[in-house]
mmCIF file with all atom_site columns, C-alpha atoms in Angstrom:
data_model
loop_
_atom_site.group_PDB
_atom_site.id
_atom_site.type_symbol
_atom_site.label_atom_id
_atom_site.label_alt_id
_atom_site.label_comp_id
_atom_site.label_asym_id
_atom_site.label_entity_id
_atom_site.label_seq_id
_atom_site.pdbx_PDB_ins_code
_atom_site.Cartn_x
_atom_site.Cartn_y
_atom_site.Cartn_z
_atom_site.occupancy
_atom_site.B_iso_or_equiv
_atom_site.pdbx_formal_charge
_atom_site.auth_seq_id
_atom_site.auth_comp_id
_atom_site.auth_asym_id
_atom_site.auth_atom_id
_atom_site.pdbx_PDB_model_num
ATOM 1   C CA . MET V 1 1   ? -25.843 10.142  -16.649 1.00 0.00 ? 1   MET V CA 1
ATOM 2   C CA . ALA V 1 2   ? -22.164 10.570  -15.873 1.00 0.00 ? 2   ALA V CA 1
ATOM 3   C CA . SER V 1 3   ? -19.763 11.939  -18.368 1.00 0.00 ? 3   SER V CA 1
ATOM 4   C CA . TRP V 1 4   ? -16.092 11.209  -17.972 1.00 0.00 ? 4   TRP V CA 1
ATOM 5   C CA . SER V 1 5   ? -13.140 11.031  -20.277 1.00 0.00 ? 5   SER V CA 1
ATOM 6   C CA . LYS V 1 6   ? -12.018 7.815   -21.927 1.00 0.00 ? 6   LYS V CA 1
ATOM 7   C CA . LYS V 1 7   ? -9.044  7.941   -19.566 1.00 0.00 ? 7   LYS V CA 1
ATOM 8   C CA . ARG V 1 8   ? -11.375 7.187   -16.651 1.00 0.00 ? 8   ARG V CA 1
ATOM 9   C CA . LYS V 1 9   ? -12.796 4.115   -18.382 1.00 0.00 ? 9   LYS V CA 1
ATOM 10  C CA . ARG V 1 10  ? -9.443  2.404   -18.790 1.00 0.00 ? 10  ARG V CA 1
ATOM 11  C CA . PRO V 1 11  ? -8.860  -0.518  -16.443 1.00 0.00 ? 11  PRO V CA 1
ATOM 12  C CA . ASP V 1 12  ? -5.285  0.496   -15.666 1.00 0.00 ? 12  ASP V CA 1
ATOM 13  C CA . VAL V 1 13  ? -4.731  3.079   -12.982 1.00 0.00 ? 13  VAL V CA 1
ATOM 14  C CA . GLU V 1 14  ? -3.582  6.521   -14.045 1.00 0.00 ? 14  GLU V CA 1
ATOM 15  C CA . LEU V 1 15  ? -4.685  8.878   -11.330 1.00 0.00 ? 15  LEU V CA 1
ATOM 16  C CA . ASP V 1 16  ? -4.605  12.504  -12.345 1.00 0.00 ? 16  ASP V CA 1
ATOM 17  C CA . GLU V 1 17  ? -2.275  14.557  -10.128 1.00 0.00 ? 17  GLU V CA 1
ATOM 18  C CA . GLN V 1 18  ? -4.438  17.665  -10.487 1.00 0.00 ? 18  GLN V CA 1
ATOM 19  C CA . THR V 1 19  ? -7.461  15.713  -9.247  1.00 0.00 ? 19  THR V CA 1
ATOM 20  C CA . LEU V 1 20  ? -5.509  14.162  -6.377  1.00 0.00 ? 20  LEU V CA 1
ATOM 21  C CA . ASN V 1 21  ? -4.254  17.582  -5.287  1.00 0.00 ? 21  ASN V CA 1
ATOM 22  C CA . LYS V 1 22  ? -7.864  18.338  -4.317  1.00 0.00 ? 22  LYS V CA 1
ATOM 23  C CA . CYS V 1 23  ? -7.892  15.330  -1.986  1.00 0.00 ? 23  CYS V CA 1
ATOM 24  C CA . THR V 1 24  ? -6.879  15.355  1.648   1.00 0.00 ? 24  THR V CA 1
ATOM 25  C CA . PHE V 1 25  ? -5.254  12.461  3.450   1.00 0.00 ? 25  PHE V CA 1
ATOM 26  C CA . THR V 1 26  ? -4.768  11.201  6.984   1.00 0.00 ? 26  THR V CA 1
ATOM 27  C CA . PRO V 1 27  ? -1.999  12.981  8.922   1.00 0.00 ? 27  PRO V CA 1
ATOM 28  C CA . SER V 1 28  ? 1.605   11.935  8.465   1.00 0.00 ? 28  SER V CA 1
ATOM 29  C CA . GLY V 1 29  ? 2.693   9.117   10.724  1.00 0.00 ? 29  GLY V CA 1
ATOM 30  C CA . ASN V 1 30  ? -0.706  7.495   10.396  1.00 0.00 ? 30  ASN V CA 1
ATOM 31  C CA . ILE V 1 31  ? -1.228  4.303   8.458   1.00 0.00 ? 31  ILE V CA 1
ATOM 32  C CA . PRO V 1 32  ? -3.300  4.985   5.311   1.00 0.00 ? 32  PRO V CA 1
ATOM 33  C CA . LYS V 1 33  ? -6.941  3.920   5.599   1.00 0.00 ? 33  LYS V CA 1
ATOM 34  C CA . ALA V 1 34  ? -9.216  2.461   2.962   1.00 0.00 ? 34  ALA V CA 1
ATOM 35  C CA . LEU V 1 35  ? -12.943 1.793   2.966   1.00 0.00 ? 35  LEU V CA 1
ATOM 36  C CA . VAL V 1 36  ? -14.063 -1.011  0.651   1.00 0.00 ? 36  VAL V CA 1
ATOM 37  C CA . VAL V 1 37  ? -17.779 -0.835  -0.188  1.00 0.00 ? 37  VAL V CA 1
ATOM 38  C CA . GLU V 1 38  ? -18.860 -3.910  -2.126  1.00 0.00 ? 38  GLU V CA 1
ATOM 39  C CA . ASP V 1 39  ? -21.973 -6.059  -1.739  1.00 0.00 ? 39  ASP V CA 1
ATOM 40  C CA . SER V 1 40  ? -20.178 -9.273  -2.719  1.00 0.00 ? 40  SER V CA 1
ATOM 41  C CA . LYS V 1 41  ? -18.745 -10.551 0.558   1.00 0.00 ? 41  LYS V CA 1
ATOM 42  C CA . SER V 1 42  ? -15.988 -12.563 -1.148  1.00 0.00 ? 42  SER V CA 1
ATOM 43  C CA . THR V 1 43  ? -14.891 -9.605  -3.322  1.00 0.00 ? 43  THR V CA 1
ATOM 44  C CA . CYS V 1 44  ? -15.023 -7.268  -0.343  1.00 0.00 ? 44  CYS V CA 1
ATOM 45  C CA . LEU V 1 45  ? -12.828 -9.618  1.717   1.00 0.00 ? 45  LEU V CA 1
ATOM 46  C CA . LEU V 1 46  ? -10.408 -10.133 -1.172  1.00 0.00 ? 46  LEU V CA 1
ATOM 47  C CA . PHE V 1 47  ? -9.939  -6.377  -1.763  1.00 0.00 ? 47  PHE V CA 1
ATOM 48  C CA . ALA V 1 48  ? -9.589  -5.737  1.982   1.00 0.00 ? 48  ALA V CA 1
ATOM 49  C CA . LYS V 1 49  ? -6.939  -8.468  2.229   1.00 0.00 ? 49  LYS V CA 1
ATOM 50  C CA . VAL V 1 50  ? -4.986  -7.115  -0.765  1.00 0.00 ? 50  VAL V CA 1
ATOM 51  C CA . ILE V 1 51  ? -5.074  -3.556  0.612   1.00 0.00 ? 51  ILE V CA 1
ATOM 52  C CA . ALA V 1 52  ? -4.146  -4.686  4.143   1.00 0.00 ? 52  ALA V CA 1
ATOM 53  C CA . GLY V 1 53  ? -1.227  -6.614  2.629   1.00 0.00 ? 53  GLY V CA 1
ATOM 54  C CA . LEU V 1 54  ? 0.128   -3.266  1.413   1.00 0.00 ? 54  LEU V CA 1
ATOM 55  C CA . GLY V 1 55  ? 0.194   -1.973  4.997   1.00 0.00 ? 55  GLY V CA 1
ATOM 56  C CA . TRP V 1 56  ? -3.103  -0.078  4.897   1.00 0.00 ? 56  TRP V CA 1
ATOM 57  C CA . GLN V 1 57  ? -5.868  -0.245  7.485   1.00 0.00 ? 57  GLN V CA 1
ATOM 58  C CA . THR V 1 58  ? -9.073  -1.478  5.879   1.00 0.00 ? 58  THR V CA 1
ATOM 59  C CA . VAL V 1 59  ? -12.722 -1.258  6.779   1.00 0.00 ? 59  VAL V CA 1
ATOM 60  C CA . SER V 1 60  ? -15.491 -2.900  4.765   1.00 0.00 ? 60  SER V CA 1
ATOM 61  C CA . ALA V 1 61  ? -19.170 -2.260  4.169   1.00 0.00 ? 61  ALA V CA 1
ATOM 62  C CA . GLN V 1 62  ? -21.595 -4.314  2.129   1.00 0.00 ? 62  GLN V CA 1
ATOM 63  C CA . ASP V 1 63  ? -24.359 -1.755  1.698   1.00 0.00 ? 63  ASP V CA 1
ATOM 64  C CA . GLY V 1 64  ? -24.661 1.952   1.029   1.00 0.00 ? 64  GLY V CA 1
ATOM 65  C CA . ALA V 1 65  ? -26.272 2.905   4.338   1.00 0.00 ? 65  ALA V CA 1
ATOM 66  C CA . CYS V 1 66  ? -23.437 1.350   6.332   1.00 0.00 ? 66  CYS V CA 1
ATOM 67  C CA . ALA V 1 67  ? -20.902 3.036   4.040   1.00 0.00 ? 67  ALA V CA 1
ATOM 68  C CA . LEU V 1 68  ? -22.392 6.471   4.738   1.00 0.00 ? 68  LEU V CA 1
ATOM 69  C CA . GLN V 1 69  ? -22.196 5.895   8.491   1.00 0.00 ? 69  GLN V CA 1
ATOM 70  C CA . LEU V 1 70  ? -18.568 4.816   8.238   1.00 0.00 ? 70  LEU V CA 1
ATOM 71  C CA . LEU V 1 71  ? -17.655 7.774   6.002   1.00 0.00 ? 71  LEU V CA 1
ATOM 72  C CA . ALA V 1 72  ? -19.112 10.205  8.525   1.00 0.00 ? 72  ALA V CA 1
ATOM 73  C CA . SER V 1 73  ? -17.330 8.587   11.475  1.00 0.00 ? 73  SER V CA 1
ATOM 74  C CA . GLU V 1 74  ? -13.800 8.196   10.107  1.00 0.00 ? 74  GLU V CA 1
ATOM 75  C CA . VAL V 1 75  ? -11.396 9.819   7.646   1.00 0.00 ? 75  VAL V CA 1
ATOM 76  C CA . TYR V 1 76  ? -10.239 7.557   4.806   1.00 0.00 ? 76  TYR V CA 1
ATOM 77  C CA . ASP V 1 77  ? -7.483  8.014   2.245   1.00 0.00 ? 77  ASP V CA 1
ATOM 78  C CA . LEU V 1 78  ? -9.337  5.884   -0.289  1.00 0.00 ? 78  LEU V CA 1
ATOM 79  C CA . VAL V 1 79  ? -12.890 4.678   -0.794  1.00 0.00 ? 79  VAL V CA 1
ATOM 80  C CA . LEU V 1 80  ? -13.470 1.845   -3.275  1.00 0.00 ? 80  LEU V CA 1
ATOM 81  C CA . LEU V 1 81  ? -17.192 2.177   -3.973  1.00 0.00 ? 81  LEU V CA 1
ATOM 82  C CA . ASP V 1 82  ? -19.338 -0.260  -5.911  1.00 0.00 ? 82  ASP V CA 1
ATOM 83  C CA . VAL V 1 83  ? -22.183 1.432   -7.777  1.00 0.00 ? 83  VAL V CA 1
ATOM 84  C CA . GLN V 1 84  ? -24.839 -1.253  -7.379  1.00 0.00 ? 84  GLN V CA 1
ATOM 85  C CA . LEU V 1 85  ? -25.356 -1.701  -3.640  1.00 0.00 ? 85  LEU V CA 1
ATOM 86  C CA . PRO V 1 86  ? -28.277 -2.694  -1.434  1.00 0.00 ? 86  PRO V CA 1
ATOM 87  C CA . LEU V 1 87  ? -30.157 -0.071  0.623   1.00 0.00 ? 87  LEU V CA 1
ATOM 88  C CA . LEU V 1 88  ? -28.414 2.902   -0.989  1.00 0.00 ? 88  LEU V CA 1
ATOM 89  C CA . SER V 1 89  ? -26.651 2.879   -4.364  1.00 0.00 ? 89  SER V CA 1
ATOM 90  C CA . GLY V 1 90  ? -23.050 3.959   -4.789  1.00 0.00 ? 90  GLY V CA 1
ATOM 91  C CA . ASN V 1 91  ? -24.383 6.941   -6.755  1.00 0.00 ? 91  ASN V CA 1
ATOM 92  C CA . ASP V 1 92  ? -26.469 8.023   -3.755  1.00 0.00 ? 92  ASP V CA 1
ATOM 93  C CA . VAL V 1 93  ? -23.630 7.315   -1.326  1.00 0.00 ? 93  VAL V CA 1
ATOM 94  C CA . VAL V 1 94  ? -21.102 9.512   -3.135  1.00 0.00 ? 94  VAL V CA 1
ATOM 95  C CA . GLN V 1 95  ? -23.627 12.314  -3.648  1.00 0.00 ? 95  GLN V CA 1
ATOM 96  C CA . LYS V 1 96  ? -24.795 12.340  -0.010  1.00 0.00 ? 96  LYS V CA 1
ATOM 97  C CA . PHE V 1 97  ? -21.237 11.959  1.264   1.00 0.00 ? 97  PHE V CA 1
ATOM 98  C CA . ARG V 1 98  ? -19.928 14.897  -0.807  1.00 0.00 ? 98  ARG V CA 1
ATOM 99  C CA . GLU V 1 99  ? -22.749 17.069  0.566   1.00 0.00 ? 99  GLU V CA 1
ATOM 100 C CA . TRP V 1 100 ? -21.944 15.951  4.121   1.00 0.00 ? 100 TRP V CA 1
ATOM 101 C CA . GLU V 1 101 ? -18.189 16.331  3.574   1.00 0.00 ? 101 GLU V CA 1
ATOM 102 C CA . THR V 1 102 ? -18.627 19.913  2.295   1.00 0.00 ? 102 THR V CA 1
ATOM 103 C CA . ALA V 1 103 ? -20.681 20.826  5.367   1.00 0.00 ? 103 ALA V CA 1
ATOM 104 C CA . HIS V 1 104 ? -18.664 18.979  8.031   1.00 0.00 ? 104 HIS V CA 1
ATOM 105 C CA . ARG V 1 105 ? -15.113 18.837  6.669   1.00 0.00 ? 105 ARG V CA 1
ATOM 106 C CA . PRO V 1 106 ? -14.674 22.081  4.740   1.00 0.00 ? 106 PRO V CA 1
ATOM 107 C CA . GLY V 1 107 ? -11.582 22.085  2.568   1.00 0.00 ? 107 GLY V CA 1
ATOM 108 C CA . CYS V 1 108 ? -11.253 18.305  2.756   1.00 0.00 ? 108 CYS V CA 1
ATOM 109 C CA . ARG V 1 109 ? -11.908 15.790  -0.001  1.00 0.00 ? 109 ARG V CA 1
ATOM 110 C CA . THR V 1 110 ? -11.725 12.012  0.239   1.00 0.00 ? 110 THR V CA 1
ATOM 111 C CA . ALA V 1 111 ? -10.478 10.068  -2.798  1.00 0.00 ? 111 ALA V CA 1
ATOM 112 C CA . VAL V 1 112 ? -13.397 7.990   -4.124  1.00 0.00 ? 112 VAL V CA 1
ATOM 113 C CA . VAL V 1 113 ? -12.978 5.345   -6.822  1.00 0.00 ? 113 VAL V CA 1
ATOM 114 C CA . MET V 1 114 ? -16.237 4.071   -8.336  1.00 0.00 ? 114 MET V CA 1
ATOM 115 C CA . MET V 1 115 ? -16.501 0.466   -9.579  1.00 0.00 ? 115 MET V CA 1
ATOM 116 C CA . SER V 1 116 ? -19.165 -1.126  -11.748 1.00 0.00 ? 116 SER V CA 1
ATOM 117 C CA . GLY V 1 117 ? -19.606 -3.843  -14.320 1.00 0.00 ? 117 GLY V CA 1
ATOM 118 C CA . ASP V 1 118 ? -21.979 -1.507  -16.136 1.00 0.00 ? 118 ASP V CA 1
ATOM 119 C CA . GLU V 1 119 ? -20.407 1.882   -16.800 1.00 0.00 ? 119 GLU V CA 1
ATOM 120 C CA . THR V 1 120 ? -23.832 3.328   -17.636 1.00 0.00 ? 120 THR V CA 1
ATOM 121 C CA . ALA V 1 121 ? -24.867 2.642   -14.013 1.00 0.00 ? 121 ALA V CA 1
ATOM 122 C CA . VAL V 1 122 ? -22.771 5.591   -12.829 1.00 0.00 ? 122 VAL V CA 1
ATOM 123 C CA . GLU V 1 123 ? -25.335 8.377   -12.658 1.00 0.00 ? 123 GLU V CA 1
ATOM 124 C CA . VAL V 1 124 ? -23.418 11.067  -10.794 1.00 0.00 ? 124 VAL V CA 1
ATOM 125 C CA . ASP V 1 125 ? -21.204 13.719  -12.301 1.00 0.00 ? 125 ASP V CA 1
ATOM 126 C CA . SER V 1 126 ? -17.620 12.543  -12.655 1.00 0.00 ? 126 SER V CA 1
ATOM 127 C CA . ALA V 1 127 ? -16.520 15.528  -10.538 1.00 0.00 ? 127 ALA V CA 1
ATOM 128 C CA . MET V 1 128 ? -17.904 13.626  -7.523  1.00 0.00 ? 128 MET V CA 1
ATOM 129 C CA . PHE V 1 129 ? -15.284 10.870  -7.782  1.00 0.00 ? 129 PHE V CA 1
ATOM 130 C CA . GLU V 1 130 ? -11.599 10.623  -8.624  1.00 0.00 ? 130 GLU V CA 1
ATOM 131 C CA . HIS V 1 131 ? -11.531 7.527   -10.815 1.00 0.00 ? 131 HIS V CA 1
ATOM 132 C CA . PHE V 1 132 ? -13.712 4.816   -12.371 1.00 0.00 ? 132 PHE V CA 1
ATOM 133 C CA . ILE V 1 133 ? -12.690 1.172   -12.644 1.00 0.00 ? 133 ILE V CA 1
ATOM 134 C CA . PRO V 1 134 ? -14.787 -1.233  -14.701 1.00 0.00 ? 134 PRO V CA 1
ATOM 135 C CA . LYS V 1 135 ? -15.573 -4.618  -13.154 1.00 0.00 ? 135 LYS V CA 1
ATOM 136 C CA . PRO V 1 136 ? -14.350 -7.213  -12.864 1.00 0.00 ? 136 PRO V CA 1
ATOM 137 C CA . VAL V 1 137 ? -11.512 -5.526  -10.997 1.00 0.00 ? 137 VAL V CA 1
ATOM 138 C CA . ALA V 1 138 ? -8.226  -7.404  -10.844 1.00 0.00 ? 138 ALA V CA 1
ATOM 139 C CA . THR V 1 139 ? -6.344  -7.477  -7.551  1.00 0.00 ? 139 THR V CA 1
ATOM 140 C CA . THR V 1 140 ? -3.337  -6.085  -9.435  1.00 0.00 ? 140 THR V CA 1
ATOM 141 C CA . THR V 1 141 ? -5.442  -3.017  -10.284 1.00 0.00 ? 141 THR V CA 1
ATOM 142 C CA . VAL V 1 142 ? -6.315  -2.547  -6.597  1.00 0.00 ? 142 VAL V CA 1
ATOM 143 C CA . THR V 1 143 ? -2.638  -2.936  -5.686  1.00 0.00 ? 143 THR V CA 1
ATOM 144 C CA . GLN V 1 144 ? -1.575  -0.409  -8.329  1.00 0.00 ? 144 GLN V CA 1
ATOM 145 C CA . LEU V 1 145 ? -4.267  2.041   -7.222  1.00 0.00 ? 145 LEU V CA 1
ATOM 146 C CA . CYS V 1 146 ? -3.207  1.855   -3.565  1.00 0.00 ? 146 CYS V CA 1
ATOM 147 C CA . GLU V 1 147 ? 0.500   2.116   -4.389  1.00 0.00 ? 147 GLU V CA 1
ATOM 148 C CA . GLU V 1 148 ? -0.028  5.139   -6.618  1.00 0.00 ? 148 GLU V CA 1
ATOM 149 C CA . LEU V 1 149 ? -2.332  6.841   -4.134  1.00 0.00 ? 149 LEU V CA 1
ATOM 150 C CA . GLY V 1 150 ? -0.007  5.969   -1.240  1.00 0.00 ? 150 GLY V CA 1
ATOM 151 C CA . ASN V 1 151 ? 2.999   7.435   -3.050  1.00 0.00 ? 151 ASN V CA 1
ATOM 152 C CA . PHE V 1 152 ? 1.033   10.596  -3.839  1.00 0.00 ? 152 PHE V CA 1
ATOM 153 C CA . ARG V 1 153 ? -0.203  10.818  -0.239  1.00 0.00 ? 153 ARG V CA 1
ATOM 154 C CA . ASP V 1 154 ? 3.323   10.487  1.166   1.00 0.00 ? 154 ASP V CA 1
ATOM 155 C CA . HIS V 1 155 ? 4.645   13.107  -1.261  1.00 0.00 ? 155 HIS V CA 1
ATOM 156 C CA . LYS V 1 156 ? 1.829   15.564  -0.511  1.00 0.00 ? 156 LYS V CA 1
ATOM 157 C CA . VAL V 1 157 ? 2.197   15.154  3.263   1.00 0.00 ? 157 VAL V CA 1
ATOM 158 C CA . MET V 1 158 ? 5.991   15.666  2.958   1.00 0.00 ? 158 MET V CA 1
ATOM 159 C CA . VAL V 1 159 ? 5.535   18.810  0.840   1.00 0.00 ? 159 VAL V CA 1
ATOM 160 C CA . GLN V 1 160 ? 3.022   20.179  3.356   1.00 0.00 ? 160 GLN V CA 1
ATOM 161 C CA . ARG V 1 161 ? 5.399   19.475  6.234   1.00 0.00 ? 161 ARG V CA 1
ATOM 162 C CA . VAL V 1 162 ? 8.328   21.196  4.476   1.00 0.00 ? 162 VAL V CA 1
ATOM 163 C CA . ALA V 1 163 ? 6.095   24.163  3.610   1.00 0.00 ? 163 ALA V CA 1
ATOM 164 C CA . GLY V 1 164 ? 4.837   24.342  7.203   1.00 0.00 ? 164 GLY V CA 1
ATOM 165 C CA . ILE V 1 165 ? 1.209   23.768  6.217   1.00 0.00 ? 165 ILE V CA 1
ATOM 166 C CA . ASP V 1 166 ? -0.973  22.347  8.961   1.00 0.00 ? 166 ASP V CA 1
ATOM 167 C CA . GLU V 1 167 ? -2.705  19.096  8.157   1.00 0.00 ? 167 GLU V CA 1
ATOM 168 C CA . LYS V 1 168 ? -6.469  19.307  7.959   1.00 0.00 ? 168 LYS V CA 1
ATOM 169 C CA . HIS V 1 169 ? -7.301  16.082  9.803   1.00 0.00 ? 169 HIS V CA 1
#
């Protein structure tokens, strides 16, 4: 069973800068990319539309197996991942993806936000994901999450550019 601080259970978005510093993002000049993994087609479309409205590219998956394929084929700045998915649970997706990411993208880490209506359904260690949002998730929460992550991404990319650090993607 997962253990995370009460801060992670709050529905508002307060991403931890120390945690985000471990994440890598798409190169500067690129439009941020988000993967929405949600088995409810209407919720998936709604989140994708909200995120796209903020200027992000969005890709959607409605099951865990498809999500894993997409994660291995593309770099994303954000993954919104439902826990209870068909074919492969969100728990299995994040665990398998972190193993794959460590082997195939050393030094890189994708920001993963887990979502569930049942917080006890999260069975992976909280170190495998950056944030937890309880369902139902308001579109304002998705907007706030993307804006905060986007601002952090832009700042980190700018700092790397000024410092002369090569981007990892």
